[in-house]
Backbone as a ProteinNet text record, in pm:
[ID]
protein_1_A
[PRIMARY]
VQFCKTQGIKAFGIDIEREQIEWARNKWGLDVCQASVENFQPGYSFSAVVMADVLEHVWDPVAALINIRSILEPKGFLVVQVPNLLGIKVPPGHSWGVPHHLWQFNQKTLTRIIVENGFEVISSSTGVLGIIGMYEKGFLSFKEQLYIWLAKKFHIGNRLMLICKKNDYK
[TERTIARY]
84	0	89.1	194.7	286.6	352.7	399	462.3	365.2	242.8	143	120.2	110.3	89.4	202.8	327.6	441	441	373.2	366.3	240.9	160.1	38.2	-76.6	-68.5	-173	-262.1	-392.5	-485	-484.4	-460.7	-452.9	-517.8	-561.2	-628.5	-577.6	-558.9	-508.1	-594.9	-586.7	-657.3	-560.8	-592.7	-518	-610.8	-591	-676.4	-627.7	-505.2	-446.6	-465.8	-535.2	-560.9	-430.1	-329.4	-202.1	-135.8	-145.3	-87	-160.9	-291.5	-372.1	-333.6	-325.7	-288.9	-149.1	-55.2	80.6	80.3	9.6	4.9	-57.7	-160.6	-225.4	-134.9	-82.1	-4.6	131.8	201.5	336.8	334.8	245.8	249.1	125.9	22.4	-100.2	-173.2	-168.4	-227	-375.9	-444.3	-587.5	-603.2	-632.2	-638.9	-753.3	-798.1	-900.2	-875.6	-934.7	-923.1	-1032.7	-991.8	-1086.5	-1010.9	-1086.1	-1025.8	-1050.1	-961.9	-975.3	-1098.9	-1142.3	-1261.2	-1390.1	-1391.7	-1515.8	-1514.1	-1405.5	-1393	-1493.1	-1579.3	-1677.5	-1673.8	-1595.6	-1577.3	-1693.9	-1782.2	-1890.9	-1854.3	-1736.1	-1693	-1594.2	-1555.9	-1469.3	-1328.6	-1238.6	-1097.8	-1056.1	-960.9	-908.1	-801.4	-740.6	-638.1	-632.7	-599.3	-578.2	-444.7	-363.9	-236.1	-243.5	-218.8	-212.8	-72.7	16.3	154.3	170.7	193.1	209.9	88	-28.6	-155.9	-229.4	-243.5	-330.9	-295	-168.5	-127.6	-167.3	-211.1	-247.7	-398.1	-481.4	-626.5	-687.2	-796.1	-863.5	-922.2	-977.1	-1047.2	-1002	-899.7	-849.8	-954.9	-1045	-1150.4	-1242.2	-1285.4	-1370.6	-1298.5	-1169.2	-1091.3	-1091.2	-1067.4	-1064	-1201.5	-1305.5	-1441.7	-1471.2	-1432.3	-1457	-1375	-1248.7	-1164.8	-1226.3	-1271.4	-1335	-1457.2	-1533.1	-1655.3	-1626.4	-1508.4	-1478.3	-1389.8	-1352.4	-1274.3	-1366	-1322.1	-1392.7	-1387.4	-1477.5	-1466.9	-1326.3	-1269.9	-1133.9	-1028.2	-1061.2	-965.4	-852.7	-745.2	-625.7	-605.7	-552.2	-514.7	-369.1	-288.5	-150	-140.9	-98.5	-87.7	56.6	111.5	244	233	289.1	288.8	424.8	458.3	578.9	563.8	671.6	672.3	706.3	609	630	748	766.6	873.3	1000.2	1002.9	1121.4	1224.8	1345.1	1453.3	1420.6	1435.7	1405.2	1533	1532.9	1643.7	1582.8	1609.4	1684	1607.5	1674.8	1606.1	1483.8	1374	1250.3	1166.3	1218.3	1142.5	1012.1	908.3	773.6	695.8	729.8	656.7	556.4	430.5	326.3	276.5	186.5	112.6	211.6	192	69.6	63.6	172.8	173.3	117.5	155.4	108.9	11.4	-115.1	-220.3	-225.7	-176.9	-181.7	-44.7	-14.7	108.1	68.8	139.2	108.5	234.6	215.5	317.6	255.4	329.4	279.1	144.7	135.3	14.2	-105.4	-87.9	-202.1	-246.6	-152	-190.1	-265.1	-214.4	-283	-422.6	-437.1	-568.1	-669.2	-633.2	-728.4	-764.2	-669.5	-695.4	-792.8	-765	-849.1	-988.4	-996.7	-1126.9	-1215.6	-1157.5	-1235.2	-1248.1	-1241	-1280.3	-1172.5	-1048.8	-940	-863.9	-806.7	-717.5	-575.6	-484.6	-345.2	-277.5	-226.8	-158.6	-8.8	45.3	189.1	216.5	320.1	361.9	513.9	564.8	709.6	744.8	871.1	923.1	1032.4	1057.6	1159.4	1228.5	1320.4	1399.3	1381.5	1272	1246.3	1207.7	1231.6	1188.6	1277.4	1401.2	1492	1542.7	1504.5	1530.6	1679.8	1718.4	1855.1	1954.9	1914.9	2012.5	2066.8	1980.1	2025.2	2062.1	2020.3	2043.4	2191.4	2273.5	2415.3	2494.5	2433.1	2496.8	2575.9	2588.5	2658.9	2601.3	2627.8	2580.9	2700	2689.5	2794.4	2790	2893	2894.1	2773.8	2743.7	2629.5	2498.3	2482.1	2360.1	2352.8	2466.4	2469.4	2435.4	2488.3	2458.2	2308.8	2252.2	2108.7	2027.1	2059.2	1984.7	1998.7	2118.9	2141.2	2059.9	2065	1989	1838.6	1792.2	1649.3	1599.3	1677.1	1636.3	1645	1754.1	1774.9	1669.1	1633.6	1541.8	1401.6	1374.4	1241	1198.3	1290.4	1261.1	1285.1	1251.6	1265.3	1171.8	1196	1115.7	979.3	952.3	824.2	763.6	630	554	475	469	386.1	303.6	173.1	83.2	20.8	16	-59.5	-180.5	-298.1	-422.8	-519.9	-612.1	-719.3	-851.8	-943.4	-1076.3	-1147.7	-1200.4	-1286.3	-1426.3	-1486.3	-1619.1	-1731.2	-1698.8	-1803.7	-1841	-1762.6	-1792	-1902
-117.6	0	124.7	120.4	234.2	257.4	151	166.2	227.4	177.6	232.3	380.3	416.1	556.6	643.6	596.9	676.6	688.2	596.2	598.2	668.8	722.6	792.2	698.9	574.6	476.2	466.2	476.2	463.1	317.9	298.6	163.1	160.6	42.1	21.5	-108.8	-113.5	-234.1	-279.8	-410.2	-466.1	-551.9	-567.5	-657.1	-694.7	-811.8	-852.9	-796.4	-748.9	-698.8	-547.9	-505.4	-363.1	-284.2	-340.9	-271	-241.1	-334.4	-313	-202.9	-199.3	-95.1	41.5	52.2	180	223.9	129.8	161.4	214.5	147.9	190.6	329.1	355.1	487.3	594.9	568.3	669.9	696.8	592.7	610.5	657.4	600.6	625.9	698.8	714.4	779.9	697.8	566.6	478.2	459	429.9	400.7	250.9	215.3	75.2	55.3	-69.6	-100.6	-240.3	-264.4	-395.4	-485.6	-594.1	-689.6	-816	-924.2	-1047.8	-1054.5	-1121.7	-1132.7	-1214.8	-1302.3	-1383.6	-1301.8	-1194.5	-1120.5	-975.1	-925.6	-784.9	-749.2	-651.4	-603.3	-450.7	-392.4	-247.3	-167.9	-232.6	-160	-106.7	-136.1	-99.8	-206	-199.3	-304.6	-252.1	-346.5	-316.5	-371.9	-305	-355.4	-462.1	-459.6	-559.5	-579.6	-701.8	-736.2	-808.8	-769.1	-835	-900.2	-1030.8	-1105.7	-1165.4	-1092.3	-1137.3	-1198.6	-1327.9	-1401.5	-1386.5	-1411.2	-1402.1	-1535.8	-1597.7	-1713.9	-1829.4	-1845.4	-1954.8	-1929.4	-1807.3	-1770.5	-1773.4	-1773.9	-1761.6	-1896.2	-1890.2	-2013.1	-2087.8	-2014	-2077	-2013.9	-2069.9	-2012.6	-2005.7	-2103.4	-2100.8	-1981.3	-1960.4	-1844.9	-1714.5	-1708.9	-1588.9	-1561.8	-1664.7	-1646.4	-1611.6	-1672.9	-1639.9	-1493.7	-1449.1	-1309.8	-1214.3	-1245.5	-1161.2	-1150.9	-1263	-1262.7	-1171.8	-1170.1	-1088.7	-938.9	-898.8	-755.3	-707.9	-799.8	-761.8	-717	-616.6	-574.5	-687.8	-686.2	-784.8	-779.2	-893.3	-907.3	-846.2	-832.5	-781.9	-881.4	-833.1	-914.3	-948.3	-1066.8	-1113.3	-1158.3	-1105.8	-1149.7	-1220.3	-1345.9	-1426.5	-1472	-1446.7	-1499.3	-1576.6	-1697.4	-1782.8	-1851.2	-1900.6	-1983.3	-2108.8	-2150.1	-2267.3	-2390.9	-2478.7	-2600.1	-2681.3	-2682.7	-2762.6	-2683.4	-2558.2	-2475.6	-2497	-2453	-2458.4	-2360.5	-2402.6	-2318.3	-2261.7	-2131.9	-2066.1	-1975.7	-1993.9	-2106.1	-2236.5	-2353.4	-2482	-2495.3	-2538.8	-2558.3	-2433.5	-2317.5	-2193.7	-2200.6	-2146.6	-2132.4	-2262.8	-2354.7	-2480.4	-2477.6	-2482.2	-2518.9	-2421.6	-2477	-2408.9	-2365.4	-2253.7	-2174.3	-2067.9	-2041.4	-1929	-1962.7	-2074	-2112.6	-2229	-2197.4	-2298.2	-2387.4	-2336.2	-2408.4	-2404.5	-2508.9	-2516.2	-2539.2	-2473.2	-2484.7	-2515.9	-2595.3	-2608.5	-2554	-2558.2	-2501.2	-2563.1	-2694.7	-2765.7	-2731.4	-2734	-2710.1	-2564.4	-2472.1	-2330.6	-2303.1	-2355.4	-2336.4	-2396.2	-2514.8	-2580.4	-2496	-2449.4	-2373.8	-2240.4	-2181.7	-2055.8	-2079.5	-2178.8	-2207.9	-2253.5	-2338.9	-2389.1	-2279.7	-2165.1	-2056.9	-1935.6	-1961.7	-1860.7	-1769.7	-1815.9	-1734.7	-1812	-1738	-1793.7	-1753.2	-1847.9	-1817.4	-1767.4	-1646	-1583.9	-1611.3	-1610	-1625.6	-1689.9	-1772	-1828.7	-1829.3	-1810.9	-1810	-1846.8	-1882.2	-1898.2	-1794.1	-1758.5	-1657.5	-1682.5	-1593.5	-1607.9	-1488.5	-1417.6	-1304.2	-1352.9	-1270.6	-1302.1	-1401	-1412.7	-1504.4	-1435	-1486.5	-1419.7	-1401.9	-1277.5	-1244.8	-1240.8	-1282.2	-1294.1	-1158.7	-1060.3	-933.2	-831.2	-853.8	-756.5	-733	-834	-818.9	-749.7	-724.4	-645.7	-724.2	-854.1	-935.5	-1076.5	-1151.8	-1289.7	-1384.4	-1484.9	-1586.7	-1672.8	-1752	-1843.8	-1937.3	-1988.6	-2079.2	-2010.5	-1885.1	-1811.3	-1783.8	-1750.5	-1729.2	-1858	-1970.3	-2100.1	-2130.9	-2103.1	-2122.5	-2045.1	-1919.6	-1836.4	-1892.5	-1931.8	-1986.7	-2114.4	-2206.8	-2331.9	-2306.1	-2215.9	-2185.6	-2133	-2045.2	-1990.3	-2096.4	-2170	-2269.5	-2379.4	-2427	-2539.9	-2501.1	-2370.9	-2320.1	-2375.6	-2368	-2418.2	-2309.3	-2187.1	-2076.9	-2093.8	-2017.2	-2029.7	-1962.3	-1893.7	-1826.3	-1868.5	-1882.2	-1901.8	-1774.9	-1732	-1617.9	-1650.8	-1627.2	-1642	-1507.1	-1473.3	-1357	-1413	-1370.9	-1431.9	-1325.6	-1368.5	-1281.6	-1344.8	-1262	-1309.9	-1361.6	-1483.7	-1537.2	-1485.8	-1424.4	-1366.4	-1466.2	-1585.2	-1682.5	-1769.9	-1773.4	-1864.1	-1807.4
0	0	0	81	86.5	-48.9	-115.2	-245.9	-345.6	-349.6	-442	-415.1	-288.4	-251.4	-305.4	-293.9	-342.8	-494.8	-562.5	-708.5	-760.6	-669.6	-709.6	-744.2	-700.3	-726.8	-604	-625	-513.1	-465.8	-337.3	-282	-144.7	-107	20.6	79.2	209.6	272.9	387.8	416.6	532.1	612.3	739.1	826.5	940.5	997.1	1108.8	1241.7	1245.9	1370.3	1383.2	1487.8	1511.7	1522.2	1588.2	1605.4	1470.8	1377	1244.2	1168.4	1184.6	1120	1175.5	1306.5	1369.2	1326.7	1320.3	1276.5	1133	1042.6	902.3	888.3	964.3	959.7	1019	1137.8	1209.3	1146.8	1106.6	1051.6	906.4	825.3	682	628.8	710.6	663.5	558.8	572.5	471.5	493.1	384.5	385.4	411.1	536	577.5	675.5	687.4	788.1	843.5	959.2	1022.8	967.6	903.8	845.3	808	791.9	741.5	591.1	521.5	376.4	338.9	428.4	401.4	409	488.7	513.6	469.9	417	379.3	269.8	296.1	198.9	196.7	106.1	106.3	48	-28.6	-92.8	-230.3	-277.2	-412.2	-458.1	-585.8	-639.3	-667.7	-688.5	-712.5	-848.4	-912.5	-1039.4	-1015.1	-897.5	-864.2	-713.1	-674.3	-533.6	-524.3	-427	-401.8	-264.3	-262.1	-135.8	-125.1	-61	-44.8	93.5	96	221.5	311.5	253	325.3	324.8	208.3	192.2	286.3	317.6	406.8	552.3	583.3	720.8	747.7	644.4	665.3	702.7	779.2	821.8	703.4	606	494.5	362.5	297.3	172.6	61.6	55.9	-46.3	-22.7	100.7	132.2	99.7	127.1	96.4	-53.6	-134.9	-280.2	-336	-283.4	-327.2	-296.2	-177.8	-141.7	-227.8	-249.9	-335.7	-474.3	-528.1	-660.2	-661.9	-551.8	-546.6	-542.4	-495.8	-489.2	-604.7	-693.7	-811.4	-924.6	-997.5	-1118.1	-1221	-1320.1	-1428.3	-1489.5	-1512.2	-1565.2	-1472.9	-1344	-1245.7	-1222.7	-1163.7	-1143.1	-995.8	-973.3	-840.5	-846.1	-755.6	-741.1	-606.5	-609.2	-487.5	-471.2	-353.2	-320.4	-190.3	-189.8	-70.4	-58.7	61.1	71.7	-15.4	-77.9	-164.6	-81.7	-64.8	13.9	-38.8	-170.4	-230.6	-256	-213.5	-233.3	-124.1	-153	-54.8	57.1	180.5	296.2	356.6	379.6	448.3	554.1	680.8	736	718.4	726.7	706.9	797	738.1	813.2	829	788.5	804.9	725.6	783	724.8	721.3	808	812.2	925.7	893.1	985.6	1088.8	1168.1	1271.5	1380.4	1447.8	1448.7	1340.6	1272	1179.5	1042	986.7	853.8	867.5	844.4	856	732.8	620.4	493.1	428.2	351.6	273.4	127.9	36.9	-105.2	-184.1	-290.1	-392.2	-520.7	-630.2	-755.9	-795.8	-785.2	-826.8	-737.9	-606.4	-517	-519.9	-531.1	-539	-668.6	-779.2	-907.8	-903.2	-847	-840.5	-763.1	-644.8	-563.7	-630.6	-700.4	-771.2	-886.4	-970.2	-1087.4	-1045.3	-944.1	-898.9	-840.2	-810	-751.1	-842.1	-973.6	-1070.7	-1123.4	-1124.7	-1177.5	-1284.5	-1377.2	-1478.8	-1441.7	-1438.3	-1406.7	-1533.8	-1527.8	-1641.4	-1635.7	-1515.1	-1497.6	-1362.2	-1357.6	-1229.5	-1223.9	-1103.7	-1086.8	-943.7	-923.9	-788.5	-771.4	-649.2	-623.3	-491.7	-460	-338.5	-245.4	-258.3	-169.8	-31.6	66.7	201.7	273.5	233.6	300.9	426.5	539.7	666.6	690.3	710.5	746.7	632.7	512.2	404.7	359.6	344.9	290	397.1	520.4	625.9	653.8	634.3	667.3	556.8	441.7	336.8	233.6	249.4	149.9	153.6	48.5	41	47.2	131.3	139.3	13	-7	-120.9	-114.6	3.9	22.4	-17.7	21.5	-13.2	-163.1	-223.3	-368.1	-442.7	-393.7	-453.4	-440.8	-324.6	-302.6	-406.2	-425.3	-520.4	-661.4	-699.7	-833.1	-853.3	-756	-765.7	-769.9	-685.8	-679.9	-813.7	-876.1	-1006.1	-1116.2	-1118.4	-1224.6	-1223.1	-1104.5	-1093.9	-1046.8	-1041.9	-1002.7	-866.7	-771.2	-636.6	-532	-568.3	-473.9	-355.9	-252.3	-130.8	-141.8	-250.9	-271.7	-405.4	-406.1	-529.8	-554.9	-679.2	-713.3	-836.7	-826.4	-939.9	-970.3	-1097.6	-1143.5	-1215.2	-1170.8	-1216.2	-1264.5	-1349.7	-1397.3	-1359.7	-1315.7	-1278.6	-1402.4	-1392.6	-1497.7	-1471.9	-1570.5	-1550.9	-1574.3	-1621.5	-1652.9	-1535.1	-1430.8	-1318.5	-1231.5
[MASK]
++++++++++++++++++++++++++++++++++++++++++++++++++++++++++++++++++++++++++++++++++++++++++++++++++++++++++++++++++++++++++++++++++++++++++++++++++++++++++++++++++++++++++

């Protein structure tokens, strides 16, 4: 939301945590509200929705996707990023399971749930973003560089990203 604001793009954000909403409003002056992705009903539609590291946290991913579809304009876009169950984990075991990640996805399962809930997948990729501690120290070790190279070469990055378009026929 902050990036969009700096680019002059109207954006709106939601979070279930009141503290996060207050922080976004007070620190950045962002247009945000407290709501769950499964139940958010703004009263208007969006041309695009970005869910970065969200779907694995919700109680009901199907309900979340159905709701997102209902608030998207015809032919609206959905960008979904989740941890890649089959990707290399750094640190090892990171992003596995409860209490933080209620769901795990690989390319096949994420694509299936997206398509079954009224979206067409336009693009899919894996990446190496969000590797805890890797960039904070200012350099990459040989092991980290090797990890990035392997992840890109074999499409086994720690993140999956799908760019989707709403199917209007469902």
